Amino acid sequence: MSYTAIIIPCYNEAERLDVELFTDFLNRFATFSLIFVDDGSKDKTLEKLEEIKTSTPQRVKIISNKINRGKAEAVRNGILTAYATGDFQQFGFLDADLSTPFSEFTDITDYMVNNNKKAVFGSRLKLEDAKIVRSPLRHIIGRIIAAFIRMTINTPFYDTQCGAKVFTSDIIEVAFNKPFISRWLFDVEIILRLKKHWKKDFGDLLYEYPIKEWNQVDGSKIRFIDMIKIPFELLKIKIKK
Ligand SMILES: Nc1nc2c(ncn2[C@@H]2O[C@H](COP(=O)(O)OP(=O)(O)O)[C@@H](O)[C@H]2O)c(=O)[nH]1
Ligand SMILES: [Mg+2]
């Protein structure tokens, strides 16, 4: 049997957490565990998480940080905690709003296992048969950011920022051991770490998987100011890498 840990970073998600979708997933997929990292939420996020935990407590872990340190550190903390247990072969992360649905997450995981990849990243490619629902403004901003990111990583990635990604256990230390320097662009930092580690094998070991469904969920935690900062953050990442 192969087991997967899914890390779900949460910050003030009481309104958006859909308890039923989470419990339904846990009941249907017995080889998956959820590790929630609450990050000093000021609303009732923790209560909602406890509610999700009641149905399958052995497969739900809640990490509760007193101080807010951002999505990057939350994901890193959750992945390293799951890794330390030695119980899992796959590790991934997913947004609490389930913009990428669980069905896509399990497809990504299956793809990685069946095709001997070591990392598979969900990608919001607007293919003919894909249901990618995103407002035109968010789509355009996303494409501009993607162009900047491509210049930074020097690799033709379409979408580095989709919140659904999976890794095999043997690459966890390379990708997550060191703290990230950026709050929202840690995905870019991971790509650079993997590229440096795998060198010419990078293209074979990492796959960008076009997901078939993605829904924009209102209430994004990214502020306009965070988007303005992106080119500067990328520069910082490029210099420090
Ligand atoms: N732990 C933690 N999670 C965060 C923080 N900010 C955002 N998140 C989580 O990151 C995920 C993506 O956030 P979201 O606002 O949906 O971003 P968007 O969809 O990319 O606009 C969600 O699960 C959020 O709860 C934070 O400061 N700490
Ligand atoms: Mg979102």
Short mmCIF file of C-alpha atoms and ligand atoms in Angstrom, two decimals:
data_model
loop_
_atom_site.label_atom_id
_atom_site.label_comp_id
_atom_site.label_asym_id
_atom_site.label_seq_id
_atom_site.Cartn_x
_atom_site.Cartn_y
_atom_site.Cartn_z
CA MET A 1 0.00 0.00 0.00
CA SER A 2 1.19 3.51 -0.67
CA TYR A 3 0.10 6.40 1.52
CA THR A 4 -0.24 10.09 0.76
CA ALA A 5 -0.20 13.09 3.09
CA ILE A 6 -1.99 16.21 1.88
CA ILE A 7 -1.02 19.45 3.58
CA ILE A 8 -3.72 22.12 3.68
CA PRO A 9 -2.56 25.58 4.77
CA CYS A 10 -5.33 27.60 6.40
CA TYR A 11 -5.61 31.22 7.33
CA ASN A 12 -9.01 32.59 8.34
CA GLU A 13 -10.80 29.87 6.39
CA ALA A 14 -13.86 29.39 8.65
CA GLU A 15 -16.17 30.72 5.92
CA ARG A 16 -14.66 28.78 3.05
CA LEU A 17 -13.92 25.36 4.63
CA ASP A 18 -16.54 22.90 3.38
CA VAL A 19 -16.64 20.24 6.12
CA GLU A 20 -18.73 17.84 4.03
CA LEU A 21 -16.33 17.80 1.07
CA PHE A 22 -13.41 17.02 3.38
CA THR A 23 -15.15 14.28 5.37
CA ASP A 24 -16.54 12.73 2.19
CA PHE A 25 -13.02 12.59 0.71
CA LEU A 26 -11.59 10.99 3.88
CA ASN A 27 -14.31 8.36 3.86
CA ARG A 28 -13.77 7.47 0.21
CA PHE A 29 -9.96 7.48 0.10
CA ALA A 30 -8.50 5.45 2.96
CA THR A 31 -4.85 5.84 1.86
CA PHE A 32 -4.93 9.63 2.17
CA SER A 33 -4.35 11.68 5.33
CA LEU A 34 -4.93 15.41 5.77
CA ILE A 35 -2.58 17.68 7.68
CA PHE A 36 -4.06 21.12 8.26
CA VAL A 37 -1.75 23.96 9.25
CA ASP A 38 -3.72 26.75 10.86
CA ASP A 39 -1.65 29.87 11.04
CA GLY A 40 -2.91 32.11 13.81
CA SER A 41 -6.39 32.46 12.29
CA LYS A 42 -8.54 35.03 14.02
CA ASP A 43 -11.85 33.39 13.09
CA LYS A 44 -13.38 29.97 13.82
CA THR A 45 -11.05 28.03 11.47
CA LEU A 46 -9.84 25.76 14.29
CA GLU A 47 -13.40 24.76 15.23
CA LYS A 48 -14.15 23.86 11.62
CA LEU A 49 -10.97 21.77 11.46
CA GLU A 50 -11.89 19.93 14.67
CA GLU A 51 -15.26 19.18 13.07
CA ILE A 52 -13.53 17.65 10.03
CA LYS A 53 -11.32 15.60 12.35
CA THR A 54 -14.18 13.93 14.26
CA SER A 55 -15.11 11.44 11.51
CA THR A 56 -11.59 10.03 10.91
CA PRO A 57 -9.31 11.31 13.70
CA GLN A 58 -6.51 8.85 12.87
CA ARG A 59 -6.11 10.39 9.39
CA VAL A 60 -6.45 14.07 10.26
CA LYS A 61 -3.79 16.13 11.98
CA ILE A 62 -4.17 19.77 12.93
CA ILE A 63 -1.06 21.86 13.45
CA SER A 64 -1.94 25.13 15.10
CA ASN A 65 0.55 27.98 14.95
CA LYS A 66 0.00 30.88 17.30
CA ILE A 67 1.72 33.41 15.05
CA ASN A 68 0.99 33.94 11.36
CA ARG A 69 4.04 33.12 9.23
CA GLY A 70 2.44 32.75 5.80
CA LYS A 71 1.49 29.97 3.40
CA ALA A 72 5.07 28.99 2.49
CA GLU A 73 6.18 28.24 6.03
CA ALA A 74 2.87 26.55 6.82
CA VAL A 75 3.24 24.15 3.90
CA ARG A 76 6.90 23.48 4.76
CA ASN A 77 6.04 22.82 8.40
CA GLY A 78 3.20 20.44 7.45
CA ILE A 79 5.30 18.51 4.91
CA LEU A 80 8.24 18.10 7.30
CA THR A 81 5.92 16.95 10.10
CA ALA A 82 4.34 14.31 7.84
CA TYR A 83 7.77 13.27 6.52
CA ALA A 84 9.12 12.76 10.05
CA THR A 85 6.44 10.14 10.79
CA GLY A 86 7.84 7.83 8.09
CA ASP A 87 4.25 6.80 7.29
CA PHE A 88 3.92 8.29 3.81
CA GLN A 89 5.33 7.69 0.33
CA GLN A 90 3.73 10.76 -1.30
CA PHE A 91 3.40 14.30 0.00
CA GLY A 92 1.37 17.08 -1.51
CA PHE A 93 -0.44 20.29 -0.81
CA LEU A 94 -3.81 21.72 -1.70
CA ASP A 95 -5.66 24.99 -1.02
CA ALA A 96 -8.37 25.02 1.66
CA ASP A 97 -10.89 26.55 -0.74
CA LEU A 98 -10.62 23.39 -2.91
CA SER A 99 -10.27 25.49 -6.07
CA THR A 100 -8.46 22.39 -7.30
CA PRO A 101 -10.95 19.64 -6.36
CA PHE A 102 -9.89 16.43 -4.61
CA SER A 103 -10.64 14.45 -7.78
CA GLU A 104 -7.82 16.31 -9.56
CA PHE A 105 -5.49 15.83 -6.60
CA THR A 106 -5.94 12.06 -6.67
CA ASP A 107 -5.39 12.07 -10.46
CA ILE A 108 -2.14 13.99 -10.01
CA THR A 109 -0.99 11.50 -7.37
CA ASP A 110 -1.91 8.51 -9.56
CA TYR A 111 -0.08 10.06 -12.47
CA MET A 112 3.08 10.46 -10.42
CA VAL A 113 3.01 6.89 -9.11
CA ASN A 114 2.16 5.28 -12.46
CA ASN A 115 4.69 7.23 -14.52
CA ASN A 116 7.70 7.13 -12.20
CA LYS A 117 7.78 10.90 -11.73
CA LYS A 118 9.16 12.44 -8.56
CA ALA A 119 7.11 15.63 -8.58
CA VAL A 120 3.86 16.49 -10.36
CA PHE A 121 2.49 20.02 -10.40
CA GLY A 122 -1.13 20.84 -11.28
CA SER A 123 -1.38 23.34 -14.13
CA ARG A 124 -4.37 25.48 -15.09
CA LEU A 125 -4.08 25.15 -18.85
CA LYS A 126 -7.25 26.29 -20.59
CA LEU A 127 -7.52 23.25 -22.84
CA GLU A 128 -10.68 22.64 -24.88
CA ASP A 129 -12.10 19.98 -22.54
CA ALA A 130 -10.88 21.51 -19.25
CA LYS A 131 -13.24 23.36 -16.92
CA ILE A 132 -10.95 26.13 -15.68
CA VAL A 133 -13.18 28.86 -14.27
CA ARG A 134 -11.18 32.01 -13.56
CA SER A 135 -12.19 35.65 -13.96
CA PRO A 136 -10.61 37.34 -17.03
CA LEU A 137 -8.77 39.83 -14.79
CA ARG A 138 -7.25 37.12 -12.58
CA HIS A 139 -6.35 35.15 -15.71
CA ILE A 140 -4.53 38.10 -17.29
CA ILE A 141 -2.69 39.00 -14.06
CA GLY A 142 -1.77 35.32 -13.70
CA ARG A 143 -0.33 35.20 -17.23
CA ILE A 144 1.76 38.35 -16.66
CA ILE A 145 3.13 36.88 -13.41
CA ALA A 146 3.81 33.59 -15.24
CA ALA A 147 5.93 35.47 -17.82
CA PHE A 148 8.04 37.02 -15.05
CA ILE A 149 8.39 33.63 -13.38
CA ARG A 150 9.53 31.98 -16.61
CA MET A 151 12.30 34.56 -16.92
CA THR A 152 13.38 33.77 -13.36
CA ILE A 153 13.43 29.98 -13.59
CA ASN A 154 14.53 29.85 -17.21
CA THR A 155 12.22 26.91 -17.90
CA PRO A 156 9.05 26.93 -20.05
CA PHE A 157 6.64 26.25 -17.20
CA TYR A 158 3.03 27.28 -17.96
CA ASP A 159 1.68 27.62 -14.43
CA THR A 160 3.85 27.38 -11.32
CA GLN A 161 1.25 28.87 -8.97
CA CYS A 162 -1.56 26.31 -8.96
CA GLY A 163 -2.12 25.22 -5.35
CA ALA A 164 -1.97 21.46 -6.05
CA LYS A 165 1.38 19.68 -6.12
CA VAL A 166 2.67 16.20 -5.21
CA PHE A 167 6.17 14.91 -4.39
CA THR A 168 7.76 11.52 -3.67
CA SER A 169 9.44 11.07 -0.29
CA ASP A 170 13.00 10.92 -1.64
CA ILE A 171 12.89 14.55 -2.78
CA ILE A 172 11.27 16.10 0.30
CA GLU A 173 14.51 17.09 2.01
CA VAL A 174 15.86 18.78 -1.12
CA ALA A 175 12.64 20.72 -1.68
CA PHE A 176 11.66 21.60 1.90
CA ASN A 177 14.58 21.43 4.32
CA LYS A 178 15.54 25.10 4.05
CA PRO A 179 13.10 27.92 4.87
CA PHE A 180 11.69 29.80 1.89
CA ILE A 181 12.53 33.45 1.40
CA SER A 182 9.20 34.44 -0.14
CA ARG A 183 5.65 34.12 1.19
CA TRP A 184 3.71 33.50 -2.02
CA LEU A 185 6.38 32.39 -4.51
CA PHE A 186 7.76 29.40 -2.66
CA ASP A 187 6.63 27.19 -5.59
CA VAL A 188 9.23 29.01 -7.69
CA GLU A 189 11.86 28.38 -5.03
CA ILE A 190 10.98 24.68 -5.02
CA ILE A 191 11.38 24.51 -8.81
CA LEU A 192 14.82 26.13 -8.59
CA ARG A 193 15.88 23.71 -5.84
CA LEU A 194 14.73 20.70 -7.87
CA LYS A 195 16.37 22.01 -11.04
CA LYS A 196 19.68 22.47 -9.26
CA HIS A 197 19.43 18.99 -7.72
CA TRP A 198 18.27 17.02 -10.77
CA LYS A 199 20.18 19.00 -13.40
CA LYS A 200 19.53 17.43 -16.84
CA ASP A 201 16.99 14.96 -15.42
CA PHE A 202 14.71 17.78 -14.24
CA GLY A 203 12.48 17.56 -17.34
CA ASP A 204 12.02 13.80 -16.88
CA LEU A 205 11.35 13.76 -13.14
CA LEU A 206 8.96 16.69 -12.83
CA TYR A 207 5.71 16.78 -14.79
CA GLU A 208 3.33 19.70 -15.24
CA TYR A 209 -0.09 18.04 -15.21
CA PRO A 210 -2.96 19.87 -16.95
CA ILE A 211 -5.84 19.63 -14.49
CA LYS A 212 -9.33 19.22 -15.92
CA GLU A 213 -11.15 21.33 -13.34
CA TRP A 214 -10.33 24.46 -11.34
CA ASN A 215 -12.74 26.96 -9.86
CA GLN A 216 -11.96 30.42 -8.66
CA VAL A 217 -13.26 30.77 -5.10
CA ASP A 218 -13.81 34.29 -3.80
CA GLY A 219 -12.15 35.50 -0.63
CA SER A 220 -8.53 35.21 -1.83
CA LYS A 221 -5.93 36.06 0.82
CA ILE A 222 -3.54 37.54 -1.74
CA ARG A 223 -3.69 41.32 -1.59
CA PHE A 224 -3.07 43.69 -4.49
CA ILE A 225 0.12 44.85 -2.78
CA ASP A 226 1.41 41.24 -2.77
CA MET A 227 0.99 41.13 -6.56
CA ILE A 228 2.88 44.42 -7.03
CA LYS A 229 5.74 42.97 -5.00
CA ILE A 230 6.06 39.87 -7.18
CA PRO A 231 8.76 41.08 -9.64
CA PHE A 232 10.90 42.26 -6.69
CA GLU A 233 10.39 38.99 -4.83
CA LEU A 234 11.44 37.09 -7.96
CA LEU A 235 14.57 39.19 -8.21
CA LYS A 236 15.36 38.38 -4.58
CA ILE A 237 14.87 34.66 -5.25
CA LYS A 238 17.07 34.79 -8.35
CA ILE A 239 19.89 36.58 -6.51
CA LYS A 240 19.79 34.37 -3.42
CA LYS A 241 19.43 31.01 -5.12
N1 LIG B 1 -1.19 28.75 6.90
C1 LIG B 1 -1.44 29.80 6.11
N2 LIG B 1 -2.17 29.60 5.02
C2 LIG B 1 -2.43 30.66 4.24
C3 LIG B 1 -1.97 31.97 4.52
N3 LIG B 1 -2.41 32.79 3.53
C4 LIG B 1 -3.12 32.00 2.69
N4 LIG B 1 -3.13 30.74 3.11
C5 LIG B 1 -3.78 29.57 2.50
O1 LIG B 1 -3.28 29.41 1.20
C6 LIG B 1 -4.29 28.85 0.36
C7 LIG B 1 -4.46 29.72 -0.89
O2 LIG B 1 -4.97 30.96 -0.51
P1 LIG B 1 -6.00 31.78 -1.40
O3 LIG B 1 -6.33 33.00 -0.64
O4 LIG B 1 -7.11 30.89 -1.81
O5 LIG B 1 -5.08 32.18 -2.64
P2 LIG B 1 -5.41 32.22 -4.20
O6 LIG B 1 -6.45 31.24 -4.51
O7 LIG B 1 -4.09 31.90 -4.82
O8 LIG B 1 -5.83 33.62 -4.46
C8 LIG B 1 -5.54 28.76 1.22
O9 LIG B 1 -5.63 27.45 1.70
C9 LIG B 1 -5.26 29.76 2.33
O10 LIG B 1 -5.93 29.48 3.54
C10 LIG B 1 -1.20 32.15 5.71
O11 LIG B 1 -0.76 33.25 6.04
N5 LIG B 1 -0.96 31.03 6.46
MG MG B 2 -7.92 30.37 -3.64
#
